[in-house]
């Protein structure tokens, strides 16, 4: 390969400018461009700021954006390694993944695998947000527990508040209750718990938050960000949003939870890309772990957190 492109969402202006400065410096030092370090090998990097679409986290939608088109997932096969950008073989990775390569090359795979777990070796950058005393980014080995992330790193919820839920993995992630605080944060453990690693985002909610109100925000975001190409995603997310909104407005029906499960199963099975297939995660995780909250809204018309419109 003689060309690489780093895709940055357009609203991350400072990150894009930092990367452009870094690439310019690498060229000046002979570490990027033509005849790298006198070896005759050529490889150049370009920074691409694309439209701020969440679906561009899916690799084929990202490639469409890089080619100047609307970011919509492509059918697969062919896979990017066979026909990617401009139909040429293309390797697509997160920058965080590529950042681990120098460590492996310099110190060997055994050193890399000495951190983390057998199934999830290495480290991960987590971003703590929400109701914690110390929000921000921190790097930990895989296998760190939620309790360590939230309390040792984030300082726990502010004084006087109690933990209600933890949302992991961003908008398509799952919500977990406090009893999962000792869960190791790795790919397999989170999947078993009904959540996902995603980007490493950890959003902490306290007793002042309603999990259904948080779910409503997630579904509204996913509705806006879905590309609309496939019917299961376009219609499925909208229908889940309508049902959850009705529940939070005291218009819920006893059949709503089962309806949500059926729609979620159809979307997981028939969604074209990772966004559609993962969109049911927040719905299914709240049904699994916060069934009492659904019952309070539907059966008694009460929001335990006092947040939803029914109050």
PDB file of C-alpha atoms in Angstrom:
ATOM      1  CA  UNK A   1       0.000   0.000   0.000  1.00  0.00           C
ATOM      2  CA  UNK A   2       1.260   3.452  -0.876  1.00  0.00           C
ATOM      3  CA  UNK A   3      -1.664   5.561   0.271  1.00  0.00           C
ATOM      4  CA  UNK A   4      -3.604   5.894   3.514  1.00  0.00           C
ATOM      5  CA  UNK A   5      -6.540   8.071   4.477  1.00  0.00           C
ATOM      6  CA  UNK A   6      -7.724   9.012   7.950  1.00  0.00           C
ATOM      7  CA  UNK A   7     -11.427   9.800   8.135  1.00  0.00           C
ATOM      8  CA  UNK A   8     -12.442  12.371  10.762  1.00  0.00           C
ATOM      9  CA  UNK A   9     -16.007  13.544  11.254  1.00  0.00           C
ATOM     10  CA  UNK A  10     -16.232  17.159  10.156  1.00  0.00           C
ATOM     11  CA  UNK A  11     -17.177  18.586  13.548  1.00  0.00           C
ATOM     12  CA  UNK A  12     -13.946  17.311  15.155  1.00  0.00           C
ATOM     13  CA  UNK A  13     -12.054  20.303  13.799  1.00  0.00           C
ATOM     14  CA  UNK A  14      -9.265  20.354  16.390  1.00  0.00           C
ATOM     15  CA  UNK A  15      -8.541  16.652  15.953  1.00  0.00           C
ATOM     16  CA  UNK A  16      -8.376  17.038  12.168  1.00  0.00           C
ATOM     17  CA  UNK A  17      -6.028  20.029  12.430  1.00  0.00           C
ATOM     18  CA  UNK A  18      -3.756  18.162  14.880  1.00  0.00           C
ATOM     19  CA  UNK A  19      -3.567  15.207  12.489  1.00  0.00           C
ATOM     20  CA  UNK A  20      -2.768  17.441   9.511  1.00  0.00           C
ATOM     21  CA  UNK A  21       0.055  19.090  11.487  1.00  0.00           C
ATOM     22  CA  UNK A  22       1.408  15.676  12.488  1.00  0.00           C
ATOM     23  CA  UNK A  23       1.400  14.366   8.905  1.00  0.00           C
ATOM     24  CA  UNK A  24       3.160  17.531   7.702  1.00  0.00           C
ATOM     25  CA  UNK A  25       5.855  17.055  10.364  1.00  0.00           C
ATOM     26  CA  UNK A  26       6.236  13.381   9.395  1.00  0.00           C
ATOM     27  CA  UNK A  27       6.802  14.390   5.777  1.00  0.00           C
ATOM     28  CA  UNK A  28       9.425  16.949   6.843  1.00  0.00           C
ATOM     29  CA  UNK A  29      11.240  14.249   8.843  1.00  0.00           C
ATOM     30  CA  UNK A  30      11.193  11.830   5.911  1.00  0.00           C
ATOM     31  CA  UNK A  31       8.871   9.412   7.695  1.00  0.00           C
ATOM     32  CA  UNK A  32       5.963   9.875   5.293  1.00  0.00           C
ATOM     33  CA  UNK A  33       5.768  10.476   1.560  1.00  0.00           C
ATOM     34  CA  UNK A  34       8.342   9.320  -1.012  1.00  0.00           C
ATOM     35  CA  UNK A  35      11.592   7.474  -0.240  1.00  0.00           C
ATOM     36  CA  UNK A  36      10.800   7.013   3.471  1.00  0.00           C
ATOM     37  CA  UNK A  37      14.043   7.098   5.512  1.00  0.00           C
ATOM     38  CA  UNK A  38      16.027   6.423   2.332  1.00  0.00           C
ATOM     39  CA  UNK A  39      14.462   2.984   1.768  1.00  0.00           C
ATOM     40  CA  UNK A  40      12.833   3.792  -1.563  1.00  0.00           C
ATOM     41  CA  UNK A  41       9.426   2.911  -0.082  1.00  0.00           C
ATOM     42  CA  UNK A  42       6.640   5.440  -0.563  1.00  0.00           C
ATOM     43  CA  UNK A  43       3.570   5.858   1.632  1.00  0.00           C
ATOM     44  CA  UNK A  44       1.575   9.040   2.115  1.00  0.00           C
ATOM     45  CA  UNK A  45      -1.289   9.938   4.438  1.00  0.00           C
ATOM     46  CA  UNK A  46      -4.255  12.224   3.775  1.00  0.00           C
ATOM     47  CA  UNK A  47      -6.761  13.566   6.302  1.00  0.00           C
ATOM     48  CA  UNK A  48     -10.373  13.483   5.136  1.00  0.00           C
ATOM     49  CA  UNK A  49     -13.077  15.365   7.016  1.00  0.00           C
ATOM     50  CA  UNK A  50     -16.399  13.805   6.100  1.00  0.00           C
ATOM     51  CA  UNK A  51     -20.003  14.638   6.799  1.00  0.00           C
ATOM     52  CA  UNK A  52     -20.926  14.102  10.443  1.00  0.00           C
ATOM     53  CA  UNK A  53     -22.925  10.938   9.955  1.00  0.00           C
ATOM     54  CA  UNK A  54     -22.953   8.247  12.642  1.00  0.00           C
ATOM     55  CA  UNK A  55     -23.477   5.518  10.060  1.00  0.00           C
ATOM     56  CA  UNK A  56     -20.028   6.301   8.627  1.00  0.00           C
ATOM     57  CA  UNK A  57     -18.697   4.245  11.499  1.00  0.00           C
ATOM     58  CA  UNK A  58     -19.670   1.328   9.249  1.00  0.00           C
ATOM     59  CA  UNK A  59     -16.700   0.644   6.994  1.00  0.00           C
ATOM     60  CA  UNK A  60     -18.449   0.597   3.620  1.00  0.00           C
ATOM     61  CA  UNK A  61     -20.409   3.789   4.400  1.00  0.00           C
ATOM     62  CA  UNK A  62     -17.068   5.360   5.352  1.00  0.00           C
ATOM     63  CA  UNK A  63     -15.627   4.346   1.988  1.00  0.00           C
ATOM     64  CA  UNK A  64     -18.597   5.897   0.200  1.00  0.00           C
ATOM     65  CA  UNK A  65     -17.950   9.182   2.046  1.00  0.00           C
ATOM     66  CA  UNK A  66     -14.234   9.037   1.196  1.00  0.00           C
ATOM     67  CA  UNK A  67     -15.205   8.772  -2.464  1.00  0.00           C
ATOM     68  CA  UNK A  68     -17.294  11.942  -2.161  1.00  0.00           C
ATOM     69  CA  UNK A  69     -20.657  10.206  -2.057  1.00  0.00           C
ATOM     70  CA  UNK A  70     -23.376  10.071   0.564  1.00  0.00           C
ATOM     71  CA  UNK A  71     -22.367   7.791   3.454  1.00  0.00           C
ATOM     72  CA  UNK A  72     -24.601   4.755   2.834  1.00  0.00           C
ATOM     73  CA  UNK A  73     -23.491   1.162   3.538  1.00  0.00           C
ATOM     74  CA  UNK A  74     -22.736  -1.039   0.556  1.00  0.00           C
ATOM     75  CA  UNK A  75     -23.969  -4.619   0.200  1.00  0.00           C
ATOM     76  CA  UNK A  76     -21.315  -7.199   1.027  1.00  0.00           C
ATOM     77  CA  UNK A  77     -19.708  -9.152  -0.610  1.00  0.00           C
ATOM     78  CA  UNK A  78     -17.505  -7.865  -2.092  1.00  0.00           C
ATOM     79  CA  UNK A  79     -15.726  -6.920   1.105  1.00  0.00           C
ATOM     80  CA  UNK A  80     -13.348  -3.929   1.259  1.00  0.00           C
ATOM     81  CA  UNK A  81     -10.307  -6.225   1.238  1.00  0.00           C
ATOM     82  CA  UNK A  82     -11.509  -7.385  -2.194  1.00  0.00           C
ATOM     83  CA  UNK A  83     -12.982  -4.164  -3.598  1.00  0.00           C
ATOM     84  CA  UNK A  84     -12.907  -1.145  -1.305  1.00  0.00           C
ATOM     85  CA  UNK A  85     -12.084   2.475  -2.072  1.00  0.00           C
ATOM     86  CA  UNK A  86     -12.465   3.088  -5.815  1.00  0.00           C
ATOM     87  CA  UNK A  87     -12.886  -0.704  -6.156  1.00  0.00           C
ATOM     88  CA  UNK A  88      -9.284  -1.304  -5.045  1.00  0.00           C
ATOM     89  CA  UNK A  89      -8.375  -3.696  -2.188  1.00  0.00           C
ATOM     90  CA  UNK A  90      -8.639  -1.649   1.014  1.00  0.00           C
ATOM     91  CA  UNK A  91      -7.864  -2.316   4.663  1.00  0.00           C
ATOM     92  CA  UNK A  92     -10.143  -0.451   7.082  1.00  0.00           C
ATOM     93  CA  UNK A  93      -9.265  -0.087  10.767  1.00  0.00           C
ATOM     94  CA  UNK A  94      -9.906   2.275  13.640  1.00  0.00           C
ATOM     95  CA  UNK A  95      -6.990   4.604  14.362  1.00  0.00           C
ATOM     96  CA  UNK A  96      -6.963   3.201  17.913  1.00  0.00           C
ATOM     97  CA  UNK A  97      -6.320  -0.267  16.465  1.00  0.00           C
ATOM     98  CA  UNK A  98      -3.470   0.964  14.266  1.00  0.00           C
ATOM     99  CA  UNK A  99      -1.951   2.820  17.228  1.00  0.00           C
ATOM    100  CA  UNK A 100      -1.266  -0.569  18.852  1.00  0.00           C
ATOM    101  CA  UNK A 101       0.816  -1.818  15.916  1.00  0.00           C
ATOM    102  CA  UNK A 102       4.113  -0.080  16.882  1.00  0.00           C
ATOM    103  CA  UNK A 103       3.957  -1.633  20.368  1.00  0.00           C
ATOM    104  CA  UNK A 104       3.476  -5.122  18.912  1.00  0.00           C
ATOM    105  CA  UNK A 105       6.303  -4.648  16.391  1.00  0.00           C
ATOM    106  CA  UNK A 106       8.697  -3.145  18.935  1.00  0.00           C
ATOM    107  CA  UNK A 107       8.034  -5.449  21.894  1.00  0.00           C
ATOM    108  CA  UNK A 108       6.334  -8.525  20.478  1.00  0.00           C
ATOM    109  CA  UNK A 109       2.849  -9.951  20.704  1.00  0.00           C
ATOM    110  CA  UNK A 110       3.492 -11.598  24.090  1.00  0.00           C
ATOM    111  CA  UNK A 111       4.112  -8.194  25.661  1.00  0.00           C
ATOM    112  CA  UNK A 112       0.922  -6.859  24.112  1.00  0.00           C
ATOM    113  CA  UNK A 113      -1.078  -9.858  25.321  1.00  0.00           C
ATOM    114  CA  UNK A 114       0.330  -9.554  28.852  1.00  0.00           C
ATOM    115  CA  UNK A 115      -2.278  -6.839  29.420  1.00  0.00           C
ATOM    116  CA  UNK A 116      -5.998  -7.391  29.183  1.00  0.00           C
ATOM    117  CA  UNK A 117      -7.732 -10.762  28.999  1.00  0.00           C
ATOM    118  CA  UNK A 118      -7.238 -13.873  26.860  1.00  0.00           C
ATOM    119  CA  UNK A 119     -10.179 -12.961  24.651  1.00  0.00           C
ATOM    120  CA  UNK A 120      -9.562  -9.198  24.692  1.00  0.00           C
ATOM    121  CA  UNK A 121      -5.823  -8.525  24.927  1.00  0.00           C
ATOM    122  CA  UNK A 122      -4.290  -5.062  25.217  1.00  0.00           C
ATOM    123  CA  UNK A 123      -5.737  -1.800  26.439  1.00  0.00           C
ATOM    124  CA  UNK A 124      -8.695   0.418  25.598  1.00  0.00           C
ATOM    125  CA  UNK A 125      -9.346   4.158  25.822  1.00  0.00           C
ATOM    126  CA  UNK A 126     -12.597   4.762  27.710  1.00  0.00           C
ATOM    127  CA  UNK A 127     -14.501   8.032  27.887  1.00  0.00           C
ATOM    128  CA  UNK A 128     -16.378   8.654  31.133  1.00  0.00           C
ATOM    129  CA  UNK A 129     -19.327  11.034  31.015  1.00  0.00           C
ATOM    130  CA  UNK A 130     -22.560  11.789  32.831  1.00  0.00           C
ATOM    131  CA  UNK A 131     -23.033  11.813  36.592  1.00  0.00           C
ATOM    132  CA  UNK A 132     -19.428  11.299  37.727  1.00  0.00           C
ATOM    133  CA  UNK A 133     -17.087  13.601  39.595  1.00  0.00           C
ATOM    134  CA  UNK A 134     -14.265  13.249  37.068  1.00  0.00           C
ATOM    135  CA  UNK A 135     -15.321  12.957  33.431  1.00  0.00           C
ATOM    136  CA  UNK A 136     -12.833  12.466  30.621  1.00  0.00           C
ATOM    137  CA  UNK A 137     -10.738   9.856  28.806  1.00  0.00           C
ATOM    138  CA  UNK A 138      -8.614   7.164  30.426  1.00  0.00           C
ATOM    139  CA  UNK A 139      -6.701   4.126  29.150  1.00  0.00           C
ATOM    140  CA  UNK A 140      -7.079   0.807  30.973  1.00  0.00           C
ATOM    141  CA  UNK A 141      -6.342  -2.839  30.183  1.00  0.00           C
ATOM    142  CA  UNK A 142      -9.332  -4.850  29.045  1.00  0.00           C
ATOM    143  CA  UNK A 143     -10.829  -6.667  32.016  1.00  0.00           C
ATOM    144  CA  UNK A 144     -11.013  -3.606  34.253  1.00  0.00           C
ATOM    145  CA  UNK A 145     -14.344  -3.665  36.075  1.00  0.00           C
ATOM    146  CA  UNK A 146     -17.087  -1.083  35.734  1.00  0.00           C
ATOM    147  CA  UNK A 147     -16.636  -0.313  39.429  1.00  0.00           C
ATOM    148  CA  UNK A 148     -12.970   0.556  38.911  1.00  0.00           C
ATOM    149  CA  UNK A 149     -13.779   2.744  35.910  1.00  0.00           C
ATOM    150  CA  UNK A 150     -16.589   4.645  37.591  1.00  0.00           C
ATOM    151  CA  UNK A 151     -15.326   4.923  41.162  1.00  0.00           C
ATOM    152  CA  UNK A 152     -11.506   4.749  41.039  1.00  0.00           C
ATOM    153  CA  UNK A 153     -11.119   6.666  37.790  1.00  0.00           C
ATOM    154  CA  UNK A 154     -14.277   8.792  37.711  1.00  0.00           C
ATOM    155  CA  UNK A 155     -14.621   9.396  41.447  1.00  0.00           C
ATOM    156  CA  UNK A 156     -18.134   7.923  41.450  1.00  0.00           C
ATOM    157  CA  UNK A 157     -21.413   9.846  41.261  1.00  0.00           C
ATOM    158  CA  UNK A 158     -21.520  13.315  42.872  1.00  0.00           C
ATOM    159  CA  UNK A 159     -22.184  13.479  46.597  1.00  0.00           C
ATOM    160  CA  UNK A 160     -25.814  12.834  47.439  1.00  0.00           C
ATOM    161  CA  UNK A 161     -26.620  10.892  44.260  1.00  0.00           C
ATOM    162  CA  UNK A 162     -26.773   7.150  43.674  1.00  0.00           C
ATOM    163  CA  UNK A 163     -25.983   5.108  40.590  1.00  0.00           C
ATOM    164  CA  UNK A 164     -29.027   4.040  38.562  1.00  0.00           C
ATOM    165  CA  UNK A 165     -27.608   2.768  35.266  1.00  0.00           C
ATOM    166  CA  UNK A 166     -24.497   2.657  33.082  1.00  0.00           C
ATOM    167  CA  UNK A 167     -24.742   2.995  29.307  1.00  0.00           C
ATOM    168  CA  UNK A 168     -21.799   1.447  27.482  1.00  0.00           C
ATOM    169  CA  UNK A 169     -20.887   1.578  23.820  1.00  0.00           C
ATOM    170  CA  UNK A 170     -22.648   4.763  22.762  1.00  0.00           C
ATOM    171  CA  UNK A 171     -26.101   5.084  21.156  1.00  0.00           C
ATOM    172  CA  UNK A 172     -26.182   1.441  20.050  1.00  0.00           C
ATOM    173  CA  UNK A 173     -24.896   0.164  23.384  1.00  0.00           C
ATOM    174  CA  UNK A 174     -26.782  -1.398  26.262  1.00  0.00           C
ATOM    175  CA  UNK A 175     -27.729  -0.135  29.726  1.00  0.00           C
ATOM    176  CA  UNK A 176     -26.665  -2.087  32.803  1.00  0.00           C
ATOM    177  CA  UNK A 177     -27.889  -1.734  36.412  1.00  0.00           C
ATOM    178  CA  UNK A 178     -25.585  -1.300  39.450  1.00  0.00           C
ATOM    179  CA  UNK A 179     -25.455  -5.059  40.137  1.00  0.00           C
ATOM    180  CA  UNK A 180     -23.137  -5.349  37.108  1.00  0.00           C
ATOM    181  CA  UNK A 181     -20.463  -3.066  38.577  1.00  0.00           C
ATOM    182  CA  UNK A 182     -18.078  -6.001  39.065  1.00  0.00           C
ATOM    183  CA  UNK A 183     -18.411  -7.064  35.416  1.00  0.00           C
ATOM    184  CA  UNK A 184     -15.060  -7.139  33.577  1.00  0.00           C
ATOM    185  CA  UNK A 185     -15.096  -4.698  30.691  1.00  0.00           C
ATOM    186  CA  UNK A 186     -14.121  -6.867  27.743  1.00  0.00           C
ATOM    187  CA  UNK A 187     -15.901  -7.848  24.542  1.00  0.00           C
ATOM    188  CA  UNK A 188     -17.256 -11.217  25.703  1.00  0.00           C
ATOM    189  CA  UNK A 189     -18.347 -10.173  29.202  1.00  0.00           C
ATOM    190  CA  UNK A 190     -20.244  -7.113  27.963  1.00  0.00           C
ATOM    191  CA  UNK A 191     -21.971  -9.115  25.245  1.00  0.00           C
ATOM    192  CA  UNK A 192     -23.073 -11.709  27.810  1.00  0.00           C
ATOM    193  CA  UNK A 193     -24.461  -8.896  29.982  1.00  0.00           C
ATOM    194  CA  UNK A 194     -26.506  -7.495  27.095  1.00  0.00           C
ATOM    195  CA  UNK A 195     -24.264  -4.544  26.252  1.00  0.00           C
ATOM    196  CA  UNK A 196     -21.286  -3.922  23.978  1.00  0.00           C
ATOM    197  CA  UNK A 197     -17.843  -2.314  23.917  1.00  0.00           C
ATOM    198  CA  UNK A 198     -18.464   0.025  20.984  1.00  0.00           C
ATOM    199  CA  UNK A 199     -16.269   3.100  21.102  1.00  0.00           C
ATOM    200  CA  UNK A 200     -15.527   2.694  24.823  1.00  0.00           C
ATOM    201  CA  UNK A 201     -18.034   5.344  25.905  1.00  0.00           C
ATOM    202  CA  UNK A 202     -19.257   4.974  29.504  1.00  0.00           C
ATOM    203  CA  UNK A 203     -22.248   7.158  30.416  1.00  0.00           C
ATOM    204  CA  UNK A 204     -23.192   7.135  34.102  1.00  0.00           C
ATOM    205  CA  UNK A 205     -26.798   7.884  35.089  1.00  0.00           C
ATOM    206  CA  UNK A 206     -27.960   8.587  38.643  1.00  0.00           C
ATOM    207  CA  UNK A 207     -31.364   8.489  40.354  1.00  0.00           C
ATOM    208  CA  UNK A 208     -32.358  11.705  38.597  1.00  0.00           C
ATOM    209  CA  UNK A 209     -32.386   9.905  35.237  1.00  0.00           C
ATOM    210  CA  UNK A 210     -35.080   7.633  33.860  1.00  0.00           C
ATOM    211  CA  UNK A 211     -33.754   4.758  31.750  1.00  0.00           C
ATOM    212  CA  UNK A 212     -36.724   5.063  29.366  1.00  0.00           C
ATOM    213  CA  UNK A 213     -36.024   8.760  28.865  1.00  0.00           C
ATOM    214  CA  UNK A 214     -32.387   7.897  28.095  1.00  0.00           C
ATOM    215  CA  UNK A 215     -33.602   5.177  25.733  1.00  0.00           C
ATOM    216  CA  UNK A 216     -35.872   7.695  24.011  1.00  0.00           C
ATOM    217  CA  UNK A 217     -32.858   9.949  23.377  1.00  0.00           C
ATOM    218  CA  UNK A 218     -30.878   7.040  21.943  1.00  0.00           C
ATOM    219  CA  UNK A 219     -33.663   6.018  19.573  1.00  0.00           C
ATOM    220  CA  UNK A 220     -34.234   9.609  18.432  1.00  0.00           C
ATOM    221  CA  UNK A 221     -30.535   9.875  17.607  1.00  0.00           C
ATOM    222  CA  UNK A 222     -30.499   6.555  15.739  1.00  0.00           C
ATOM    223  CA  UNK A 223     -33.626   7.542  13.807  1.00  0.00           C
ATOM    224  CA  UNK A 224     -31.903  10.719  12.624  1.00  0.00           C
ATOM    225  CA  UNK A 225     -28.593   9.023  11.829  1.00  0.00           C
ATOM    226  CA  UNK A 226     -29.846   5.889  10.047  1.00  0.00           C
ATOM    227  CA  UNK A 227     -29.229   6.208   6.309  1.00  0.00           C
ATOM    228  CA  UNK A 228     -32.733   4.985   5.393  1.00  0.00           C
ATOM    229  CA  UNK A 229     -31.485   2.536   2.768  1.00  0.00           C
ATOM    230  CA  UNK A 230     -33.047  -0.632   4.179  1.00  0.00           C
ATOM    231  CA  UNK A 231     -36.643  -1.037   5.360  1.00  0.00           C
ATOM    232  CA  UNK A 232     -35.908  -3.005   8.573  1.00  0.00           C
ATOM    233  CA  UNK A 233     -33.751  -0.185   9.927  1.00  0.00           C
ATOM    234  CA  UNK A 234     -35.734   2.720   8.515  1.00  0.00           C
ATOM    235  CA  UNK A 235     -39.090   1.413   9.763  1.00  0.00           C
ATOM    236  CA  UNK A 236     -37.924  -0.654  12.728  1.00  0.00           C
ATOM    237  CA  UNK A 237     -36.127   2.085  14.650  1.00  0.00           C
ATOM    238  CA  UNK A 238     -39.021   4.479  14.018  1.00  0.00           C
ATOM    239  CA  UNK A 239     -41.535   1.964  15.352  1.00  0.00           C
ATOM    240  CA  UNK A 240     -39.458   1.292  18.478  1.00  0.00           C
ATOM    241  CA  UNK A 241     -39.171   5.047  19.010  1.00  0.00           C
ATOM    242  CA  UNK A 242     -42.938   5.509  18.696  1.00  0.00           C
ATOM    243  CA  UNK A 243     -43.654   2.745  21.202  1.00  0.00           C
ATOM    244  CA  UNK A 244     -41.139   4.008  23.783  1.00  0.00           C
ATOM    245  CA  UNK A 245     -42.398   7.584  23.379  1.00  0.00           C
ATOM    246  CA  UNK A 246     -45.969   6.391  23.982  1.00  0.00           C
ATOM    247  CA  UNK A 247     -44.857   4.557  27.135  1.00  0.00           C
ATOM    248  CA  UNK A 248     -43.197   7.704  28.516  1.00  0.00           C
ATOM    249  CA  UNK A 249     -46.353   9.715  27.786  1.00  0.00           C
ATOM    250  CA  UNK A 250     -48.715   7.368  29.667  1.00  0.00           C
ATOM    251  CA  UNK A 251     -50.029   5.870  26.431  1.00  0.00           C
ATOM    252  CA  UNK A 252     -48.326   2.520  26.865  1.00  0.00           C
ATOM    253  CA  UNK A 253     -50.124  -0.780  26.341  1.00  0.00           C
ATOM    254  CA  UNK A 254     -49.508  -4.181  28.016  1.00  0.00           C
ATOM    255  CA  UNK A 255     -48.422  -5.601  24.637  1.00  0.00           C
ATOM    256  CA  UNK A 256     -45.724  -2.951  24.076  1.00  0.00           C
ATOM    257  CA  UNK A 257     -42.817  -4.890  25.576  1.00  0.00           C
ATOM    258  CA  UNK A 258     -43.513  -7.957  23.442  1.00  0.00           C
ATOM    259  CA  UNK A 259     -43.921  -5.734  20.376  1.00  0.00           C
ATOM    260  CA  UNK A 260     -40.532  -4.158  21.073  1.00  0.00           C
ATOM    261  CA  UNK A 261     -38.936  -7.611  21.351  1.00  0.00           C
ATOM    262  CA  UNK A 262     -40.417  -8.723  18.015  1.00  0.00           C
ATOM    263  CA  UNK A 263     -39.300  -5.579  16.189  1.00  0.00           C
ATOM    264  CA  UNK A 264     -35.832  -5.825  17.750  1.00  0.00           C
ATOM    265  CA  UNK A 265     -35.466  -9.461  16.655  1.00  0.00           C
ATOM    266  CA  UNK A 266     -36.488  -8.609  13.088  1.00  0.00           C
ATOM    267  CA  UNK A 267     -34.068  -5.676  12.952  1.00  0.00           C
ATOM    268  CA  UNK A 268     -31.162  -7.710  14.289  1.00  0.00           C
ATOM    269  CA  UNK A 269     -31.806 -10.411  11.690  1.00  0.00           C
ATOM    270  CA  UNK A 270     -32.526  -8.225   8.658  1.00  0.00           C
ATOM    271  CA  UNK A 271     -30.599  -4.969   9.143  1.00  0.00           C
ATOM    272  CA  UNK A 272     -28.174  -4.331   6.287  1.00  0.00           C
ATOM    273  CA  UNK A 273     -25.317  -2.891   8.361  1.00  0.00           C
ATOM    274  CA  UNK A 274     -23.932  -2.835  11.871  1.00  0.00           C
ATOM    275  CA  UNK A 275     -25.944   0.228  12.889  1.00  0.00           C
ATOM    276  CA  UNK A 276     -29.280  -1.424  12.154  1.00  0.00           C
ATOM    277  CA  UNK A 277     -28.238  -4.734  13.682  1.00  0.00           C
ATOM    278  CA  UNK A 278     -27.035  -3.020  16.870  1.00  0.00           C
ATOM    279  CA  UNK A 279     -29.890  -0.500  17.181  1.00  0.00           C
ATOM    280  CA  UNK A 280     -32.048  -2.927  19.246  1.00  0.00           C
ATOM    281  CA  UNK A 281     -29.327  -3.278  21.912  1.00  0.00           C
ATOM    282  CA  UNK A 282     -30.503  -0.396  24.136  1.00  0.00           C
ATOM    283  CA  UNK A 283     -34.127  -1.563  23.863  1.00  0.00           C
ATOM    284  CA  UNK A 284     -33.399  -5.196  24.701  1.00  0.00           C
ATOM    285  CA  UNK A 285     -31.010  -4.314  27.532  1.00  0.00           C
ATOM    286  CA  UNK A 286     -33.558  -2.059  29.246  1.00  0.00           C
ATOM    287  CA  UNK A 287     -36.250  -4.720  28.900  1.00  0.00           C
ATOM    288  CA  UNK A 288     -33.879  -7.304  30.379  1.00  0.00           C
ATOM    289  CA  UNK A 289     -32.513  -5.251  33.253  1.00  0.00           C
ATOM    290  CA  UNK A 290     -35.151  -2.609  33.964  1.00  0.00           C
ATOM    291  CA  UNK A 291     -38.444  -4.444  33.539  1.00  0.00           C
ATOM    292  CA  UNK A 292     -39.827  -2.824  36.707  1.00  0.00           C
ATOM    293  CA  UNK A 293     -39.422   0.605  35.106  1.00  0.00           C
ATOM    294  CA  UNK A 294     -41.475  -0.497  32.090  1.00  0.00           C
ATOM    295  CA  UNK A 295     -44.187  -1.906  34.369  1.00  0.00           C
ATOM    296  CA  UNK A 296     -44.323   1.285  36.430  1.00  0.00           C
ATOM    297  CA  UNK A 297     -44.837   3.395  33.307  1.00  0.00           C
ATOM    298  CA  UNK A 298     -47.316   1.078  31.565  1.00  0.00           C
ATOM    299  CA  UNK A 299     -49.325  -0.397  34.429  1.00  0.00           C
ATOM    300  CA  UNK A 300     -49.314   2.440  36.959  1.00  0.00           C
ATOM    301  CA  UNK A 301     -48.636   5.481  34.766  1.00  0.00           C
ATOM    302  CA  UNK A 302     -45.725   6.478  37.015  1.00  0.00           C
ATOM    303  CA  UNK A 303     -42.132   7.416  36.186  1.00  0.00           C
ATOM    304  CA  UNK A 304     -40.029   6.291  39.202  1.00  0.00           C
ATOM    305  CA  UNK A 305     -37.453   8.998  38.454  1.00  0.00           C
ATOM    306  CA  UNK A 306     -40.059  11.733  38.002  1.00  0.00           C
ATOM    307  CA  UNK A 307     -38.645  12.615  34.587  1.00  0.00           C
ATOM    308  CA  UNK A 308     -41.129  11.516  31.913  1.00  0.00           C
ATOM    309  CA  UNK A 309     -44.024  13.595  30.619  1.00  0.00           C
ATOM    310  CA  UNK A 310     -46.583  11.633  32.609  1.00  0.00           C
ATOM    311  CA  UNK A 311     -45.660  13.419  35.850  1.00  0.00           C
TER     312      UNK A 311
END
